Short mmCIF file of C-alpha atoms in Angstrom, two decimals:
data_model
loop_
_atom_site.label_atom_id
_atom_site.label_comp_id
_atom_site.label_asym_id
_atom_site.label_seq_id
_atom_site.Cartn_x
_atom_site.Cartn_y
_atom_site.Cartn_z
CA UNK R 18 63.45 68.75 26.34
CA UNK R 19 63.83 69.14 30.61
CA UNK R 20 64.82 72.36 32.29
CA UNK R 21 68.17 71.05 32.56
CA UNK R 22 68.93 70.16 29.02
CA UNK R 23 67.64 74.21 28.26
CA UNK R 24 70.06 75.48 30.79
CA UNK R 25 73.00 72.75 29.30
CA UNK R 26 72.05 74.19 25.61
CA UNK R 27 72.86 78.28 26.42
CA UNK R 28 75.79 77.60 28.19
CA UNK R 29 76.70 75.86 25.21
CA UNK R 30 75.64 78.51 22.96
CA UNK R 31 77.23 81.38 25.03
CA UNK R 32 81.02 82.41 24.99
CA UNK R 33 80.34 84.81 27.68
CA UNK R 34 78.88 83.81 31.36
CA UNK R 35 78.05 85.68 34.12
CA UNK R 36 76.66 84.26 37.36
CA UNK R 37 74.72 86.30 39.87
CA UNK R 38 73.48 85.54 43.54
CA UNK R 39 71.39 87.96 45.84
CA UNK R 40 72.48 90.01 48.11
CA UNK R 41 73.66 89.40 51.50
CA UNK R 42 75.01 86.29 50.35
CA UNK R 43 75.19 82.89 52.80
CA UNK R 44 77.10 79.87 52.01
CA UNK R 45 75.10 78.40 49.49
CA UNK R 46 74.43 81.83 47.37
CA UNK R 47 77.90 81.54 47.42
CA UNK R 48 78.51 77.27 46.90
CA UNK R 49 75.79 77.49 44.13
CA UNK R 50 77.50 80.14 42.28
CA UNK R 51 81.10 79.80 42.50
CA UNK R 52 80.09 76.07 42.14
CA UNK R 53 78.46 76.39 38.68
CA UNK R 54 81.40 78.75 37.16
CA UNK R 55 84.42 76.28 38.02
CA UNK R 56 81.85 73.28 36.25
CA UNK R 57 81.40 75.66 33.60
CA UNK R 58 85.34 76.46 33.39
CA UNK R 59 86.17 72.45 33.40
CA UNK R 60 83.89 71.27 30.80
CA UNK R 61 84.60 74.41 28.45
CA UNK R 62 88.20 76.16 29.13
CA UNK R 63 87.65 78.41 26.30
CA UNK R 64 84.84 80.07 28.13
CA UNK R 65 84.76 83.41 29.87
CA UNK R 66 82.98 82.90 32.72
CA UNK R 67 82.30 85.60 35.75
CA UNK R 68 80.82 85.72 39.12
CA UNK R 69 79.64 88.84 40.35
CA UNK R 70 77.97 90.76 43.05
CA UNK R 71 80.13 92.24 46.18
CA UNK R 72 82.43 90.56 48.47
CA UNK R 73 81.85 88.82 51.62
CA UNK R 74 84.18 89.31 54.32
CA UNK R 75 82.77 86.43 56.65
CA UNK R 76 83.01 83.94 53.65
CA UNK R 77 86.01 84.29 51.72
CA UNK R 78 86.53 80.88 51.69
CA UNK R 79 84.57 81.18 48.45
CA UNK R 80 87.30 83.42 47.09
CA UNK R 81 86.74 86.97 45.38
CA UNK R 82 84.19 88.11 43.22
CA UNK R 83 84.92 89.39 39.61
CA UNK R 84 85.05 92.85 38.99
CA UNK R 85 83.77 93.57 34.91
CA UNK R 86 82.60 96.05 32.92
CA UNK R 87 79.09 96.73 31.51
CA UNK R 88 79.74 95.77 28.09
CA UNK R 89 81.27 92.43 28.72
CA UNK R 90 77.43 92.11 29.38
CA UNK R 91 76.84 92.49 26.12
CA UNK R 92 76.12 89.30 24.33
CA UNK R 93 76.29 87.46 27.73
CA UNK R 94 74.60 84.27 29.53
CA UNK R 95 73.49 85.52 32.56
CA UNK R 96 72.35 82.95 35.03
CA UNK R 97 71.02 83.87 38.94
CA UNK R 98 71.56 81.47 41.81
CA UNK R 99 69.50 81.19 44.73
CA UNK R 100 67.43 84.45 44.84
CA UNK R 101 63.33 84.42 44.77
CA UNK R 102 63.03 87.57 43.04
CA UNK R 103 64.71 90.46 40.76
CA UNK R 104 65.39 93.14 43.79
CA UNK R 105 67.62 90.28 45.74
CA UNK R 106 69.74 90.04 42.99
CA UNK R 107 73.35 91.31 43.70
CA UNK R 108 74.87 93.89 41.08
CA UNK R 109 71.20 95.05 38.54
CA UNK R 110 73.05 94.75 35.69
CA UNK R 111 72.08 91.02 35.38
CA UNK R 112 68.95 92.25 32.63
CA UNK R 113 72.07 93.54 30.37
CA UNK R 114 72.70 90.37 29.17
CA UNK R 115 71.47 88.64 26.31
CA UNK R 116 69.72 85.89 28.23
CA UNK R 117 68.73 85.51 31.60
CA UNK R 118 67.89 82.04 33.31
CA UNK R 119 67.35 81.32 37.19
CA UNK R 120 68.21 78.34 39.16
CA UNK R 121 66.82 78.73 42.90
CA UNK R 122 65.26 76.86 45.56
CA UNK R 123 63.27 79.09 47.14
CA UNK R 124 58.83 79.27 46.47
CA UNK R 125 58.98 80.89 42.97
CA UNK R 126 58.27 84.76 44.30
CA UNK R 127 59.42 86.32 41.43
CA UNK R 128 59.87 84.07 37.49
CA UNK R 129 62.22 86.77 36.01
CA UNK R 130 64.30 84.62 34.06
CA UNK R 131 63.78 83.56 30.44
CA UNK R 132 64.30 79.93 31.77
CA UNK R 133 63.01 79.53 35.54
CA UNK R 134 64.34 76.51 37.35
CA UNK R 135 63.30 76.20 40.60
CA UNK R 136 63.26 72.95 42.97
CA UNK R 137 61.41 73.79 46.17
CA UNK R 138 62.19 70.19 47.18
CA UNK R 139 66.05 71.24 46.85
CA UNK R 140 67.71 71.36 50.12
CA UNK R 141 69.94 74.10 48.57
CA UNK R 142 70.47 75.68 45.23
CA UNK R 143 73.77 73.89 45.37
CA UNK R 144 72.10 70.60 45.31
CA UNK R 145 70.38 71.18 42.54
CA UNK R 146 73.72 72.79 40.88
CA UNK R 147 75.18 69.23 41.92
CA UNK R 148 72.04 67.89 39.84
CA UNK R 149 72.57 69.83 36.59
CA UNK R 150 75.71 67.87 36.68
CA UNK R 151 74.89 64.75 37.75
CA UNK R 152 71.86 64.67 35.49
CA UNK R 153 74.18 65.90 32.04
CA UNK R 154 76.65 62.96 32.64
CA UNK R 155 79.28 65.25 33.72
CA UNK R 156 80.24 64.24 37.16
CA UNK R 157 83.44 63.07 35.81
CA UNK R 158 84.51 67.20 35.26
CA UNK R 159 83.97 68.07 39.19
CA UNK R 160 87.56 68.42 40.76
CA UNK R 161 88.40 69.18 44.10
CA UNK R 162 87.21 73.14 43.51
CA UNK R 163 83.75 72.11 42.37
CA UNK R 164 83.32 70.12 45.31
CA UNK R 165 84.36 71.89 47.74
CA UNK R 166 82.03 74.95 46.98
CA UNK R 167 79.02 72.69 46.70
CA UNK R 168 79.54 70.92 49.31
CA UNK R 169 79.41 73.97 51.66
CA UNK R 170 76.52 75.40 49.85
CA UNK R 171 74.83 72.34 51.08
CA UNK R 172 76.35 71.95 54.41
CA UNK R 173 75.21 75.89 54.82
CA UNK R 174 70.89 75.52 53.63
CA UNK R 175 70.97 72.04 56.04
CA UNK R 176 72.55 73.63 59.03
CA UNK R 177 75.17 70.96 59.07
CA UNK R 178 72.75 68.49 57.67
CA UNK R 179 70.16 69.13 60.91
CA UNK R 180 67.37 70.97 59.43
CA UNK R 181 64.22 69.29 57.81
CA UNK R 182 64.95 69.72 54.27
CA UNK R 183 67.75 67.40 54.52
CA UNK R 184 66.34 64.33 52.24
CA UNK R 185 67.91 61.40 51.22
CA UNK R 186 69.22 62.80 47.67
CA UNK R 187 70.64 65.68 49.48
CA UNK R 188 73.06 63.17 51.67
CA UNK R 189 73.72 61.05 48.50
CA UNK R 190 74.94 64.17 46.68
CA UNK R 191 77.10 65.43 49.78
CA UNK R 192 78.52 61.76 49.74
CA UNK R 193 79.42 61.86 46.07
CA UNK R 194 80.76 65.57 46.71
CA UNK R 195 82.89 63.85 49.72
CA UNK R 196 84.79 61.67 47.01
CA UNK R 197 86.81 64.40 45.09
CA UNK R 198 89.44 65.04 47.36
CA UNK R 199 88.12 67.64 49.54
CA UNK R 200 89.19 67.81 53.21
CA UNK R 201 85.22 68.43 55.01
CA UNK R 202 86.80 69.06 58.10
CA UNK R 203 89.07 72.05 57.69
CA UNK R 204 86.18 73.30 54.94
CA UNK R 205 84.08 73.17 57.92
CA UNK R 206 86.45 74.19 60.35
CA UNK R 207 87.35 77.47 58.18
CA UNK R 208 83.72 77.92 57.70
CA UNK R 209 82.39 78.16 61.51
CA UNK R 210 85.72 79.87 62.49
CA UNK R 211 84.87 83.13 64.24
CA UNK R 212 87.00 86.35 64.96
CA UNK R 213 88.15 86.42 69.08
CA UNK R 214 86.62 89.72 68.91
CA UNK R 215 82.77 88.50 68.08
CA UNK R 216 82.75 85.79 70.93
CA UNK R 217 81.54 88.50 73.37
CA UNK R 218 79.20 89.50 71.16
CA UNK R 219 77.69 86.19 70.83
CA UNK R 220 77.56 86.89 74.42
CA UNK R 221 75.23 89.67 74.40
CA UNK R 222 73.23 87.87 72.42
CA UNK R 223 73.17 84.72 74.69
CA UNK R 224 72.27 87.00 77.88
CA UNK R 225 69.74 89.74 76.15
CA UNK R 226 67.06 87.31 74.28
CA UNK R 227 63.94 87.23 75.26
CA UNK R 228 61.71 84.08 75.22
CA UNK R 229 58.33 83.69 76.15
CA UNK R 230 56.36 80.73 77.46
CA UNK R 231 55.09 80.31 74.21
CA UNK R 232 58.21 78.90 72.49
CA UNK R 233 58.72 82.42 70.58
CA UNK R 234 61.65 84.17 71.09
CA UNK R 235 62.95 87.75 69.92
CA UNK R 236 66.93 89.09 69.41
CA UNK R 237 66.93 92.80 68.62
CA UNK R 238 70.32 93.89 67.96
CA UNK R 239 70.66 98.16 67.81
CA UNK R 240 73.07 100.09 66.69
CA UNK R 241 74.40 101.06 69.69
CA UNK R 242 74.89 97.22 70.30
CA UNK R 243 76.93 97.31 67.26
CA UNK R 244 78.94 99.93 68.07
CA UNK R 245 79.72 99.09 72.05
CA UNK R 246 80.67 95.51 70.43
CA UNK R 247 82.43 97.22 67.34
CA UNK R 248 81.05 94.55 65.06
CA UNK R 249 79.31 95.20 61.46
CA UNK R 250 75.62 94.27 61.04
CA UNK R 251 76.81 91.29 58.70
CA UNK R 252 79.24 90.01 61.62
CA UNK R 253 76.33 90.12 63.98
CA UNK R 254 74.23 88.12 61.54
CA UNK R 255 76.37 84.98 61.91
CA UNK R 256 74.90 84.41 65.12
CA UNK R 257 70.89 83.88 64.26
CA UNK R 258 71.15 80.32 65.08
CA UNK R 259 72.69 81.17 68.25
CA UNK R 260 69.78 80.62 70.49
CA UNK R 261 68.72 77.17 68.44
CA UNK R 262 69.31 74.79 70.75
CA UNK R 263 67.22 76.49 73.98
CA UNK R 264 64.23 74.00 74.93
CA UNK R 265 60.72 74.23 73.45
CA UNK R 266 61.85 77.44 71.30
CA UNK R 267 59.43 76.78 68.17
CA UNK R 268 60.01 80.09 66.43
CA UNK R 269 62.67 82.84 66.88
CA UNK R 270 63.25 86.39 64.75
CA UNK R 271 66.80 88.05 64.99
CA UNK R 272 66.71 91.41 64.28
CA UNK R 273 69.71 94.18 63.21
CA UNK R 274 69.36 97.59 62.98
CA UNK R 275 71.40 98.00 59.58
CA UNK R 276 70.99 101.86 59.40
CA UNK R 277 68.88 102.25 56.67
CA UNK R 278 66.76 99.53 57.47
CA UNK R 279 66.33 97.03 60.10
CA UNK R 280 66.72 93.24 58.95
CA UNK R 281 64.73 90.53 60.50
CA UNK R 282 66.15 86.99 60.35
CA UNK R 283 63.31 84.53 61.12
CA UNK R 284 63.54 80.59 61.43
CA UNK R 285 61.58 78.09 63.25
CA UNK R 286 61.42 74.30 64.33
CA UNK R 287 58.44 72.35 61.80
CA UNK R 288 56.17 76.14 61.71
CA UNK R 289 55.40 77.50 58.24
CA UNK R 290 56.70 81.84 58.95
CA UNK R 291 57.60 82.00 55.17
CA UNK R 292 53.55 83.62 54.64
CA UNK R 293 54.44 86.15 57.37
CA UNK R 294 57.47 87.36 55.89
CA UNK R 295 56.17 87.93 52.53
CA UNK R 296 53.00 89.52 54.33
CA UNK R 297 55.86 92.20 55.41
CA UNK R 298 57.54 92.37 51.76
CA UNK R 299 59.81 89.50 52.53
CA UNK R 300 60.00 85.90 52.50
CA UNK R 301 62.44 82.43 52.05
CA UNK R 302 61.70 79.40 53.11
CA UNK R 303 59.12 77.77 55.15
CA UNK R 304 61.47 77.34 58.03
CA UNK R 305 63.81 80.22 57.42
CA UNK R 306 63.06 83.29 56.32
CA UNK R 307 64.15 87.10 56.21
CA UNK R 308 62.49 90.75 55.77
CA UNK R 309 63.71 94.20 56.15
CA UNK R 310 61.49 96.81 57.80
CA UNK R 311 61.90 100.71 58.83
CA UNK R 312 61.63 100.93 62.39
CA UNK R 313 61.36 99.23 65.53
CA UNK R 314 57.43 99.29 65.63
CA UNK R 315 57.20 97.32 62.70
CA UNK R 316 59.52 95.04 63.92
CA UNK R 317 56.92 94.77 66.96
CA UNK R 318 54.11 94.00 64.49
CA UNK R 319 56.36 91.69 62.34
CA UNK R 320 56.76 89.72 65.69
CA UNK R 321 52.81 89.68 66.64
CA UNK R 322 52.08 88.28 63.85
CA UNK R 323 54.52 85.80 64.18
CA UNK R 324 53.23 84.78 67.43
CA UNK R 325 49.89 84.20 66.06
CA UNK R 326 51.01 81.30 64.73
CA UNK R 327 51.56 79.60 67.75
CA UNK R 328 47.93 80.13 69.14
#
């Protein structure tokens, strides 16, 4: 018996479902998640079946999160989407359940499921949601809703299908996604669409990075930034891939000063910074990864040793 068959034999067994993503979610948390319940909710209608964790206000495309109690935990399915390890995981009631599995793309930090699926060849954790189906012989229950939320999980992990982890299988499920009715272009439209208000914040950010000969670059967003701009540190994250597109940049951290902690945002062009991130209690993926640290000095360290990969 594969992974997938496991997974397909508890939701089965299970009357009760609840789906978890991590924190701070992005569009594929989101498309994996929201993606799985509706699947769940068209093959078995008699299901209860619950996504959790807090809202989103720059995604609510998705729709809104369930709000539950602890006991419907009890006797539960819980299954995680698309978070490396246990302290990511949005709402820590996920270990009341009954059973716990985890279906993620990222380099296995953290196995704390009972059943661990992870596909680091995955473009997205919605791909591989797109998988479970494909691979059960259930493609006829995705609908327009299934789609939809898959197919901007995907769109989100690929950045629009231009990063490097976009493979073959990954355009071949976004093609098959493309077939149920689903109307890509206002999806992607309503998905890139940004407030009036945070264009001159992108701005700031266009006129106050600062790149070095080396092809490294550094955004440090403060909270007085925040507050001149009268943005939220989750509005200001939308714009990490803001700088993207400048010539020879090979590796590039954005940085917001959250309040309690500052969060670094790190990506780069063919560079492995996942081993840096995790050095600094984060990590992701090998070309996009995040970490939280306390002050502004660390943040200086966190970006030395980032430039030591380019020597």
């Amino acid at each position: 018996m594969n992974q997938f068959e496991e997974i397909q034999l508890k939701i089965k067994e299970y009357e009760t479902i609840i789906i978890h993503r991590h924190v701070r979610p992005d569009p594929d948390a989101l498309g994996s998640q929201t993606g799985l319940q509706k699947y769940i909710q068209a093959k078995y209608p008699e299901k209860q079946v619950y996504c959790v964790g807090a809202n989103e206000p720059t995604l609510t495309l998705f729709g809104e999160m369930d709000t539950i109690a602890d006991e419907v935990y009890a006797h539960a399915l819980v299954i995680v989407c698309d978070t490396a390890n246990a302290p990511r995981i949005d709402d820590d009631r996920y270990h009341f359940g009954d059973y716990l599995i985890k279906i993620d793309h990222h380099p296995p930090v953290d196995q704390y499921g009972m059943v661990n699926y992870v596909d680091t060849n995955a473009s997205s954790t919605s791909e591989i949601i797109y998988s479970l189906i494909e691979e059960s012989g259930d493609l006829h229950y995705i609908n327009s809703a299934i789609a939809s939320a898959l197919y901007l999980g995907i769109v989100g992990d690929t950045g629009r299908f231009l990063f490097n982890n976009t493979k073959p299988k990954t355009m071949q499920a976004a093609a098959s996604l493309l077939e149920h009715n689903i109307d890509h272009h206002a999806l992607l439209n309503a998905m890139a669409e940004k407030e009036p208000y945070l264009l001159a914040f992108q701005g700031y950010v266009l006129q106050h990075f600062e790149l070095d000969n080396d092809g490294f670059c550094k955004v440090k967003i403060t909270k007085d930034v925040l507050e001149s701009h009268q943005i939220a540190p989750n509005e200001a994250s939308l714009f990490v891939n803001s700088i993207a597109e400048i010539k020879g940049l090979k590796i590039w951290v954005f940085a917001v000063d959250e309040g309690n902690e500052i969060r670094c945002r790190i990506r780069s062009k063919q560079i492995v910074i996942n081993d840096i991130a995790e050095k600094f209690g984060g990590g992701g993926h090998p070309n996009a990864s995040g970490v939280s640290v306390s002050d502004w000095e660390t943040f200086e360290s966190l970006t030395q040793a980032l430039k030591m990969k380019l020597n």
